[in-house]
């Protein structure tokens, strides 16, 4: 049981930096587009249909630019493999 816990802890430690990098770096073009949308209108609790359409268009443009099988996925795989190697070294 102890070996399984050590393996799980090593995997969690190895994957955490890769996951943090993936979630912390939104593309600059999306940030620029969202800045244009928010500065054009005053904040309100009532959202117009045009604003919703603009947000949907920005989200769709971001998805079209996303690449399936990007390098972030490979970094995650490499982090998991590294975690397995570290766990195996700690077990022995």
PDB file of N, CA and C in Angstrom:
ATOM      1  N   UNK A   1       0.818  -1.193   0.000  1.00  0.00           N
ATOM      2  CA  UNK A   1       0.000   0.000   0.000  1.00  0.00           C
ATOM      3  C   UNK A   1       0.861   1.256   0.000  1.00  0.00           C
ATOM      4  N   UNK A   2       1.968   1.198   0.729  1.00  0.00           N
ATOM      5  CA  UNK A   2       2.847   2.356   0.805  1.00  0.00           C
ATOM      6  C   UNK A   2       3.455   2.674  -0.554  1.00  0.00           C
ATOM      7  N   UNK A   3       3.783   1.641  -1.310  1.00  0.00           N
ATOM      8  CA  UNK A   3       4.358   1.851  -2.633  1.00  0.00           C
ATOM      9  C   UNK A   3       3.366   2.537  -3.565  1.00  0.00           C
ATOM     10  N   UNK A   4       2.116   2.171  -3.477  1.00  0.00           N
ATOM     11  CA  UNK A   4       1.090   2.788  -4.326  1.00  0.00           C
ATOM     12  C   UNK A   4       0.907   4.254  -3.960  1.00  0.00           C
ATOM     13  N   UNK A   5       0.950   4.577  -2.679  1.00  0.00           N
ATOM     14  CA  UNK A   5       0.815   5.977  -2.260  1.00  0.00           C
ATOM     15  C   UNK A   5       2.006   6.813  -2.717  1.00  0.00           C
ATOM     16  N   UNK A   6       3.198   6.241  -2.638  1.00  0.00           N
ATOM     17  CA  UNK A   6       4.393   6.954  -3.109  1.00  0.00           C
ATOM     18  C   UNK A   6       4.297   7.191  -4.606  1.00  0.00           C
ATOM     19  N   UNK A   7       3.833   6.217  -5.345  1.00  0.00           N
ATOM     20  CA  UNK A   7       3.665   6.349  -6.785  1.00  0.00           C
ATOM     21  C   UNK A   7       2.643   7.435  -7.115  1.00  0.00           C
ATOM     22  N   UNK A   8       1.527   7.442  -6.415  1.00  0.00           N
ATOM     23  CA  UNK A   8       0.498   8.454  -6.654  1.00  0.00           C
ATOM     24  C   UNK A   8       1.001   9.855  -6.315  1.00  0.00           C
ATOM     25  N   UNK A   9       1.742   9.998  -5.237  1.00  0.00           N
ATOM     26  CA  UNK A   9       2.279  11.302  -4.851  1.00  0.00           C
ATOM     27  C   UNK A   9       3.290  11.802  -5.874  1.00  0.00           C
ATOM     28  N   UNK A  10       4.153  10.909  -6.369  1.00  0.00           N
ATOM     29  CA  UNK A  10       5.137  11.313  -7.367  1.00  0.00           C
ATOM     30  C   UNK A  10       4.463  11.729  -8.667  1.00  0.00           C
ATOM     31  N   UNK A  11       3.426  11.021  -9.058  1.00  0.00           N
ATOM     32  CA  UNK A  11       2.692  11.396 -10.269  1.00  0.00           C
ATOM     33  C   UNK A  11       2.017  12.757 -10.109  1.00  0.00           C
ATOM     34  N   UNK A  12       1.428  12.996  -8.955  1.00  0.00           N
ATOM     35  CA  UNK A  12       0.771  14.288  -8.715  1.00  0.00           C
ATOM     36  C   UNK A  12       1.780  15.428  -8.740  1.00  0.00           C
ATOM     37  N   UNK A  13       2.939  15.220  -8.142  1.00  0.00           N
ATOM     38  CA  UNK A  13       3.964  16.263  -8.145  1.00  0.00           C
ATOM     39  C   UNK A  13       4.509  16.518  -9.541  1.00  0.00           C
ATOM     40  N   UNK A  14       4.587  15.492 -10.358  1.00  0.00           N
ATOM     41  CA  UNK A  14       5.130  15.661 -11.711  1.00  0.00           C
ATOM     42  C   UNK A  14       4.137  16.341 -12.636  1.00  0.00           C
ATOM     43  N   UNK A  15       2.860  16.110 -12.466  1.00  0.00           N
ATOM     44  CA  UNK A  15       1.856  16.658 -13.378  1.00  0.00           C
ATOM     45  C   UNK A  15       1.460  18.080 -13.011  1.00  0.00           C
ATOM     46  N   UNK A  16       1.592  18.484 -11.778  1.00  0.00           N
ATOM     47  CA  UNK A  16       1.135  19.796 -11.329  1.00  0.00           C
ATOM     48  C   UNK A  16       1.753  20.958 -12.114  1.00  0.00           C
ATOM     49  N   UNK A  17       3.076  21.028 -12.347  1.00  0.00           N
ATOM     50  CA  UNK A  17       3.614  22.167 -13.101  1.00  0.00           C
ATOM     51  C   UNK A  17       3.104  22.218 -14.544  1.00  0.00           C
ATOM     52  N   UNK A  18       2.956  21.071 -15.172  1.00  0.00           N
ATOM     53  CA  UNK A  18       2.474  21.062 -16.554  1.00  0.00           C
ATOM     54  C   UNK A  18       1.035  21.550 -16.624  1.00  0.00           C
ATOM     55  N   UNK A  19       0.205  21.152 -15.688  1.00  0.00           N
ATOM     56  CA  UNK A  19      -1.188  21.587 -15.677  1.00  0.00           C
ATOM     57  C   UNK A  19      -1.284  23.082 -15.386  1.00  0.00           C
ATOM     58  N   UNK A  20      -0.431  23.577 -14.503  1.00  0.00           N
ATOM     59  CA  UNK A  20      -0.453  25.001 -14.181  1.00  0.00           C
ATOM     60  C   UNK A  20      -0.027  25.846 -15.377  1.00  0.00           C
ATOM     61  N   UNK A  21       0.966  25.396 -16.127  1.00  0.00           N
ATOM     62  CA  UNK A  21       1.396  26.130 -17.311  1.00  0.00           C
ATOM     63  C   UNK A  21       0.303  26.149 -18.360  1.00  0.00           C
ATOM     64  N   UNK A  22      -0.402  25.053 -18.495  1.00  0.00           N
ATOM     65  CA  UNK A  22      -1.443  24.956 -19.502  1.00  0.00           C
ATOM     66  C   UNK A  22      -2.597  25.901 -19.191  1.00  0.00           C
ATOM     67  N   UNK A  23      -2.987  26.016 -17.933  1.00  0.00           N
ATOM     68  CA  UNK A  23      -4.141  26.833 -17.588  1.00  0.00           C
ATOM     69  C   UNK A  23      -3.794  28.306 -17.395  1.00  0.00           C
ATOM     70  N   UNK A  24      -2.535  28.654 -17.180  1.00  0.00           N
ATOM     71  CA  UNK A  24      -2.176  30.033 -16.869  1.00  0.00           C
ATOM     72  C   UNK A  24      -1.830  30.869 -18.084  1.00  0.00           C
ATOM     73  N   UNK A  25      -1.739  30.305 -19.263  1.00  0.00           N
ATOM     74  CA  UNK A  25      -1.267  31.060 -20.418  1.00  0.00           C
ATOM     75  C   UNK A  25      -2.315  31.138 -21.521  1.00  0.00           C
ATOM     76  N   UNK A  26      -3.349  32.000 -21.366  1.00  0.00           N
ATOM     77  CA  UNK A  26      -4.277  32.193 -22.480  1.00  0.00           C
ATOM     78  C   UNK A  26      -3.597  32.992 -23.583  1.00  0.00           C
ATOM     79  N   UNK A  27      -4.065  32.822 -24.776  1.00  0.00           N
ATOM     80  CA  UNK A  27      -3.404  33.476 -25.908  1.00  0.00           C
ATOM     81  C   UNK A  27      -3.580  34.987 -25.834  1.00  0.00           C
ATOM     82  N   UNK A  28      -2.609  35.713 -26.358  1.00  0.00           N
ATOM     83  CA  UNK A  28      -2.615  37.181 -26.307  1.00  0.00           C
ATOM     84  C   UNK A  28      -3.722  37.758 -27.179  1.00  0.00           C
ATOM     85  N   UNK A  29      -4.026  37.108 -28.290  1.00  0.00           N
ATOM     86  CA  UNK A  29      -5.064  37.636 -29.174  1.00  0.00           C
ATOM     87  C   UNK A  29      -6.430  37.582 -28.509  1.00  0.00           C
ATOM     88  N   UNK A  30      -6.694  36.554 -27.733  1.00  0.00           N
ATOM     89  CA  UNK A  30      -7.973  36.452 -27.040  1.00  0.00           C
ATOM     90  C   UNK A  30      -8.073  37.532 -25.976  1.00  0.00           C
ATOM     91  N   UNK A  31      -6.966  37.793 -25.275  1.00  0.00           N
ATOM     92  CA  UNK A  31      -6.972  38.845 -24.263  1.00  0.00           C
ATOM     93  C   UNK A  31      -7.213  40.202 -24.909  1.00  0.00           C
ATOM     94  N   UNK A  32      -6.600  40.451 -26.061  1.00  0.00           N
ATOM     95  CA  UNK A  32      -6.777  41.721 -26.740  1.00  0.00           C
ATOM     96  C   UNK A  32      -8.216  41.878 -27.215  1.00  0.00           C
ATOM     97  N   UNK A  33      -8.807  40.813 -27.733  1.00  0.00           N
ATOM     98  CA  UNK A  33     -10.181  40.882 -28.200  1.00  0.00           C
ATOM     99  C   UNK A  33     -11.146  41.110 -27.043  1.00  0.00           C
ATOM    100  N   UNK A  34     -10.922  40.442 -25.926  1.00  0.00           N
ATOM    101  CA  UNK A  34     -11.812  40.619 -24.785  1.00  0.00           C
ATOM    102  C   UNK A  34     -11.656  42.015 -24.194  1.00  0.00           C
ATOM    103  N   UNK A  35     -10.468  42.596 -24.272  1.00  0.00           N
ATOM    104  CA  UNK A  35     -10.260  43.960 -23.785  1.00  0.00           C
ATOM    105  C   UNK A  35     -11.039  44.948 -24.638  1.00  0.00           C
ATOM    106  N   UNK A  36     -11.097  44.704 -25.937  1.00  0.00           N
ATOM    107  CA  UNK A  36     -11.848  45.583 -26.834  1.00  0.00           C
ATOM    108  C   UNK A  36     -13.330  45.497 -26.518  1.00  0.00           C
ATOM    109  N   UNK A  37     -13.818  44.315 -26.262  1.00  0.00           N
ATOM    110  CA  UNK A  37     -15.234  44.124 -25.964  1.00  0.00           C
ATOM    111  C   UNK A  37     -15.603  44.800 -24.657  1.00  0.00           C
ATOM    112  N   UNK A  38     -14.783  44.666 -23.630  1.00  0.00           N
ATOM    113  CA  UNK A  38     -15.129  45.213 -22.324  1.00  0.00           C
ATOM    114  C   UNK A  38     -14.971  46.726 -22.273  1.00  0.00           C
ATOM    115  N   UNK A  39     -14.043  47.295 -23.014  1.00  0.00           N
ATOM    116  CA  UNK A  39     -13.876  48.741 -22.963  1.00  0.00           C
ATOM    117  C   UNK A  39     -14.902  49.469 -23.812  1.00  0.00           C
ATOM    118  N   UNK A  40     -15.553  48.805 -24.743  1.00  0.00           N
ATOM    119  CA  UNK A  40     -16.511  49.459 -25.617  1.00  0.00           C
ATOM    120  C   UNK A  40     -17.803  49.794 -24.888  1.00  0.00           C
ATOM    121  N   UNK A  41     -18.184  49.003 -23.897  1.00  0.00           N
ATOM    122  CA  UNK A  41     -19.445  49.209 -23.206  1.00  0.00           C
ATOM    123  C   UNK A  41     -19.214  49.283 -21.708  1.00  0.00           C
ATOM    124  N   UNK A  42     -20.090  50.022 -21.056  1.00  0.00           N
ATOM    125  CA  UNK A  42     -20.016  50.107 -19.605  1.00  0.00           C
ATOM    126  C   UNK A  42     -20.514  48.799 -18.998  1.00  0.00           C
ATOM    127  N   UNK A  43     -19.953  48.377 -17.865  1.00  0.00           N
ATOM    128  CA  UNK A  43     -20.398  47.129 -17.245  1.00  0.00           C
ATOM    129  C   UNK A  43     -21.866  47.216 -16.809  1.00  0.00           C
ATOM    130  N   UNK A  44     -22.556  46.130 -16.998  1.00  0.00           N
ATOM    131  CA  UNK A  44     -23.959  46.087 -16.646  1.00  0.00           C
ATOM    132  C   UNK A  44     -24.335  44.664 -16.249  1.00  0.00           C
ATOM    133  N   UNK A  45     -25.355  44.533 -15.423  1.00  0.00           N
ATOM    134  CA  UNK A  45     -25.808  43.190 -15.075  1.00  0.00           C
ATOM    135  C   UNK A  45     -26.702  42.624 -16.169  1.00  0.00           C
ATOM    136  N   UNK A  46     -27.201  43.488 -17.032  1.00  0.00           N
ATOM    137  CA  UNK A  46     -28.018  43.052 -18.155  1.00  0.00           C
ATOM    138  C   UNK A  46     -27.142  42.953 -19.389  1.00  0.00           C
ATOM    139  N   UNK A  47     -27.009  41.758 -19.927  1.00  0.00           N
ATOM    140  CA  UNK A  47     -26.140  41.523 -21.075  1.00  0.00           C
ATOM    141  C   UNK A  47     -26.992  41.483 -22.334  1.00  0.00           C
ATOM    142  N   UNK A  48     -26.584  42.247 -23.328  1.00  0.00           N
ATOM    143  CA  UNK A  48     -27.356  42.280 -24.575  1.00  0.00           C
ATOM    144  C   UNK A  48     -27.023  41.063 -25.437  1.00  0.00           C
ATOM    145  N   UNK A  49     -27.866  40.806 -26.399  1.00  0.00           N
ATOM    146  CA  UNK A  49     -27.638  39.679 -27.295  1.00  0.00           C
ATOM    147  C   UNK A  49     -26.398  39.904 -28.154  1.00  0.00           C
ATOM    148  N   UNK A  50     -26.152  41.147 -28.515  1.00  0.00           N
ATOM    149  CA  UNK A  50     -24.955  41.443 -29.317  1.00  0.00           C
ATOM    150  C   UNK A  50     -23.679  41.124 -28.549  1.00  0.00           C
ATOM    151  N   UNK A  51     -23.677  41.456 -27.266  1.00  0.00           N
ATOM    152  CA  UNK A  51     -22.496  41.165 -26.451  1.00  0.00           C
ATOM    153  C   UNK A  51     -22.291  39.657 -26.308  1.00  0.00           C
ATOM    154  N   UNK A  52     -23.383  38.923 -26.155  1.00  0.00           N
ATOM    155  CA  UNK A  52     -23.281  37.465 -26.075  1.00  0.00           C
ATOM    156  C   UNK A  52     -22.733  36.911 -27.384  1.00  0.00           C
ATOM    157  N   UNK A  53     -23.203  37.422 -28.508  1.00  0.00           N
ATOM    158  CA  UNK A  53     -22.703  36.972 -29.816  1.00  0.00           C
ATOM    159  C   UNK A  53     -21.216  37.260 -29.969  1.00  0.00           C
ATOM    160  N   UNK A  54     -20.773  38.421 -29.486  1.00  0.00           N
ATOM    161  CA  UNK A  54     -19.351  38.761 -29.564  1.00  0.00           C
ATOM    162  C   UNK A  54     -18.522  37.795 -28.719  1.00  0.00           C
ATOM    163  N   UNK A  55     -18.994  37.497 -27.532  1.00  0.00           N
ATOM    164  CA  UNK A  55     -18.262  36.563 -26.658  1.00  0.00           C
ATOM    165  C   UNK A  55     -18.195  35.169 -27.272  1.00  0.00           C
ATOM    166  N   UNK A  56     -19.297  34.738 -27.879  1.00  0.00           N
ATOM    167  CA  UNK A  56     -19.316  33.426 -28.524  1.00  0.00           C
ATOM    168  C   UNK A  56     -18.364  33.409 -29.707  1.00  0.00           C
ATOM    169  N   UNK A  57     -18.323  34.490 -30.477  1.00  0.00           N
ATOM    170  CA  UNK A  57     -17.411  34.565 -31.622  1.00  0.00           C
ATOM    171  C   UNK A  57     -15.956  34.501 -31.171  1.00  0.00           C
ATOM    172  N   UNK A  58     -15.636  35.170 -30.071  1.00  0.00           N
ATOM    173  CA  UNK A  58     -14.272  35.135 -29.543  1.00  0.00           C
ATOM    174  C   UNK A  58     -13.919  33.720 -29.083  1.00  0.00           C
ATOM    175  N   UNK A  59     -14.853  33.057 -28.417  1.00  0.00           N
ATOM    176  CA  UNK A  59     -14.596  31.691 -27.936  1.00  0.00           C
ATOM    177  C   UNK A  59     -14.420  30.724 -29.104  1.00  0.00           C
ATOM    178  N   UNK A  60     -15.234  30.871 -30.152  1.00  0.00           N
ATOM    179  CA  UNK A  60     -15.109  29.996 -31.317  1.00  0.00           C
ATOM    180  C   UNK A  60     -13.799  30.243 -32.057  1.00  0.00           C
ATOM    181  N   UNK A  61     -13.384  31.505 -32.134  1.00  0.00           N
ATOM    182  CA  UNK A  61     -12.112  31.818 -32.785  1.00  0.00           C
ATOM    183  C   UNK A  61     -10.949  31.206 -32.010  1.00  0.00           C
ATOM    184  N   UNK A  62     -11.065  31.189 -30.698  1.00  0.00           N
ATOM    185  CA  UNK A  62     -10.014  30.586 -29.878  1.00  0.00           C
ATOM    186  C   UNK A  62      -9.952  29.073 -30.108  1.00  0.00           C
ATOM    187  N   UNK A  63     -11.108  28.435 -30.211  1.00  0.00           N
ATOM    188  CA  UNK A  63     -11.129  26.987 -30.429  1.00  0.00           C
ATOM    189  C   UNK A  63     -10.597  26.614 -31.806  1.00  0.00           C
ATOM    190  N   UNK A  64     -10.877  27.420 -32.819  1.00  0.00           N
ATOM    191  CA  UNK A  64     -10.387  27.130 -34.162  1.00  0.00           C
ATOM    192  C   UNK A  64      -8.867  27.202 -34.218  1.00  0.00           C
ATOM    193  N   UNK A  65      -8.290  28.107 -33.446  1.00  0.00           N
ATOM    194  CA  UNK A  65      -6.844  28.249 -33.426  1.00  0.00           C
ATOM    195  C   UNK A  65      -6.153  27.182 -32.605  1.00  0.00           C
ATOM    196  N   UNK A  66      -6.907  26.507 -31.735  1.00  0.00           N
ATOM    197  CA  UNK A  66      -6.309  25.465 -30.891  1.00  0.00           C
ATOM    198  C   UNK A  66      -5.933  24.264 -31.740  1.00  0.00           C
ATOM    199  N   UNK A  67      -4.818  23.691 -31.422  1.00  0.00           N
ATOM    200  CA  UNK A  67      -4.301  22.572 -32.194  1.00  0.00           C
ATOM    201  C   UNK A  67      -4.481  21.290 -31.388  1.00  0.00           C
ATOM    202  N   UNK A  68      -5.071  20.285 -32.013  1.00  0.00           N
ATOM    203  CA  UNK A  68      -5.266  19.009 -31.336  1.00  0.00           C
ATOM    204  C   UNK A  68      -3.919  18.298 -31.274  1.00  0.00           C
ATOM    205  N   UNK A  69      -3.582  17.784 -30.110  1.00  0.00           N
ATOM    206  CA  UNK A  69      -2.286  17.130 -29.935  1.00  0.00           C
ATOM    207  C   UNK A  69      -1.155  18.138 -29.828  1.00  0.00           C
ATOM    208  N   UNK A  70      -1.434  19.262 -29.205  1.00  0.00           N
ATOM    209  CA  UNK A  70      -0.426  20.313 -29.103  1.00  0.00           C
ATOM    210  C   UNK A  70       0.689  19.907 -28.144  1.00  0.00           C
ATOM    211  N   UNK A  71       1.666  20.765 -28.025  1.00  0.00           N
ATOM    212  CA  UNK A  71       2.825  20.465 -27.190  1.00  0.00           C
ATOM    213  C   UNK A  71       2.452  20.383 -25.711  1.00  0.00           C
ATOM    214  N   UNK A  72       1.378  21.073 -25.286  1.00  0.00           N
ATOM    215  CA  UNK A  72       0.964  20.987 -23.883  1.00  0.00           C
ATOM    216  C   UNK A  72       0.599  19.554 -23.513  1.00  0.00           C
ATOM    217  N   UNK A  73      -0.021  18.850 -24.433  1.00  0.00           N
ATOM    218  CA  UNK A  73      -0.380  17.460 -24.171  1.00  0.00           C
ATOM    219  C   UNK A  73       0.876  16.620 -24.016  1.00  0.00           C
ATOM    220  N   UNK A  74       1.866  16.861 -24.857  1.00  0.00           N
ATOM    221  CA  UNK A  74       3.123  16.099 -24.759  1.00  0.00           C
ATOM    222  C   UNK A  74       3.882  16.432 -23.477  1.00  0.00           C
ATOM    223  N   UNK A  75       3.816  17.678 -23.010  1.00  0.00           N
ATOM    224  CA  UNK A  75       4.437  18.028 -21.734  1.00  0.00           C
ATOM    225  C   UNK A  75       3.774  17.265 -20.590  1.00  0.00           C
ATOM    226  N   UNK A  76       2.468  17.105 -20.650  1.00  0.00           N
ATOM    227  CA  UNK A  76       1.762  16.349 -19.617  1.00  0.00           C
ATOM    228  C   UNK A  76       2.185  14.886 -19.631  1.00  0.00           C
ATOM    229  N   UNK A  77       2.295  14.314 -20.822  1.00  0.00           N
ATOM    230  CA  UNK A  77       2.734  12.924 -20.941  1.00  0.00           C
ATOM    231  C   UNK A  77       4.159  12.762 -20.402  1.00  0.00           C
ATOM    232  N   UNK A  78       5.037  13.702 -20.738  1.00  0.00           N
ATOM    233  CA  UNK A  78       6.417  13.637 -20.255  1.00  0.00           C
ATOM    234  C   UNK A  78       6.470  13.788 -18.735  1.00  0.00           C
ATOM    235  N   UNK A  79       5.615  14.646 -18.172  1.00  0.00           N
ATOM    236  CA  UNK A  79       5.589  14.823 -16.723  1.00  0.00           C
ATOM    237  C   UNK A  79       5.121  13.557 -16.020  1.00  0.00           C
ATOM    238  N   UNK A  80       4.143  12.885 -16.599  1.00  0.00           N
ATOM    239  CA  UNK A  80       3.674  11.632 -16.008  1.00  0.00           C
ATOM    240  C   UNK A  80       4.759  10.565 -16.075  1.00  0.00           C
ATOM    241  N   UNK A  81       5.442  10.481 -17.210  1.00  0.00           N
ATOM    242  CA  UNK A  81       6.527   9.500 -17.342  1.00  0.00           C
ATOM    243  C   UNK A  81       7.638   9.789 -16.335  1.00  0.00           C
ATOM    244  N   UNK A  82       7.973  11.056 -16.166  1.00  0.00           N
ATOM    245  CA  UNK A  82       8.988  11.435 -15.192  1.00  0.00           C
ATOM    246  C   UNK A  82       8.549  11.075 -13.779  1.00  0.00           C
ATOM    247  N   UNK A  83       7.285  11.275 -13.483  1.00  0.00           N
ATOM    248  CA  UNK A  83       6.758  10.911 -12.173  1.00  0.00           C
ATOM    249  C   UNK A  83       6.842   9.415 -11.919  1.00  0.00           C
ATOM    250  N   UNK A  84       6.576   8.620 -12.942  1.00  0.00           N
ATOM    251  CA  UNK A  84       6.686   7.169 -12.795  1.00  0.00           C
ATOM    252  C   UNK A  84       8.130   6.769 -12.525  1.00  0.00           C
ATOM    253  N   UNK A  85       9.071   7.371 -13.247  1.00  0.00           N
ATOM    254  CA  UNK A  85      10.487   7.051 -13.047  1.00  0.00           C
ATOM    255  C   UNK A  85      10.921   7.430 -11.635  1.00  0.00           C
ATOM    256  N   UNK A  86      10.501   8.602 -11.176  1.00  0.00           N
ATOM    257  CA  UNK A  86      10.869   9.042  -9.821  1.00  0.00           C
ATOM    258  C   UNK A  86      10.255   8.116  -8.781  1.00  0.00           C
ATOM    259  N   UNK A  87       9.021   7.730  -8.999  1.00  0.00           N
ATOM    260  CA  UNK A  87       8.361   6.814  -8.044  1.00  0.00           C
ATOM    261  C   UNK A  87       9.084   5.475  -8.009  1.00  0.00           C
ATOM    262  N   UNK A  88       9.479   4.971  -9.162  1.00  0.00           N
ATOM    263  CA  UNK A  88      10.207   3.702  -9.172  1.00  0.00           C
ATOM    264  C   UNK A  88      11.550   3.803  -8.472  1.00  0.00           C
ATOM    265  N   UNK A  89      12.213   4.944  -8.615  1.00  0.00           N
ATOM    266  CA  UNK A  89      13.477   5.138  -7.919  1.00  0.00           C
ATOM    267  C   UNK A  89      13.277   5.244  -6.401  1.00  0.00           C
ATOM    268  N   UNK A  90      12.179   5.873  -5.978  1.00  0.00           N
ATOM    269  CA  UNK A  90      11.922   6.003  -4.547  1.00  0.00           C
ATOM    270  C   UNK A  90      11.493   4.695  -3.918  1.00  0.00           C
ATOM    271  N   UNK A  91      10.826   3.854  -4.675  1.00  0.00           N
ATOM    272  CA  UNK A  91      10.362   2.576  -4.125  1.00  0.00           C
ATOM    273  C   UNK A  91      11.534   1.649  -3.836  1.00  0.00           C
ATOM    274  N   UNK A  92      12.511   1.635  -4.714  1.00  0.00           N
ATOM    275  CA  UNK A  92      13.652   0.708  -4.530  1.00  0.00           C
ATOM    276  C   UNK A  92      14.614   1.151  -3.480  1.00  0.00           C
TER     277      UNK A  92
END
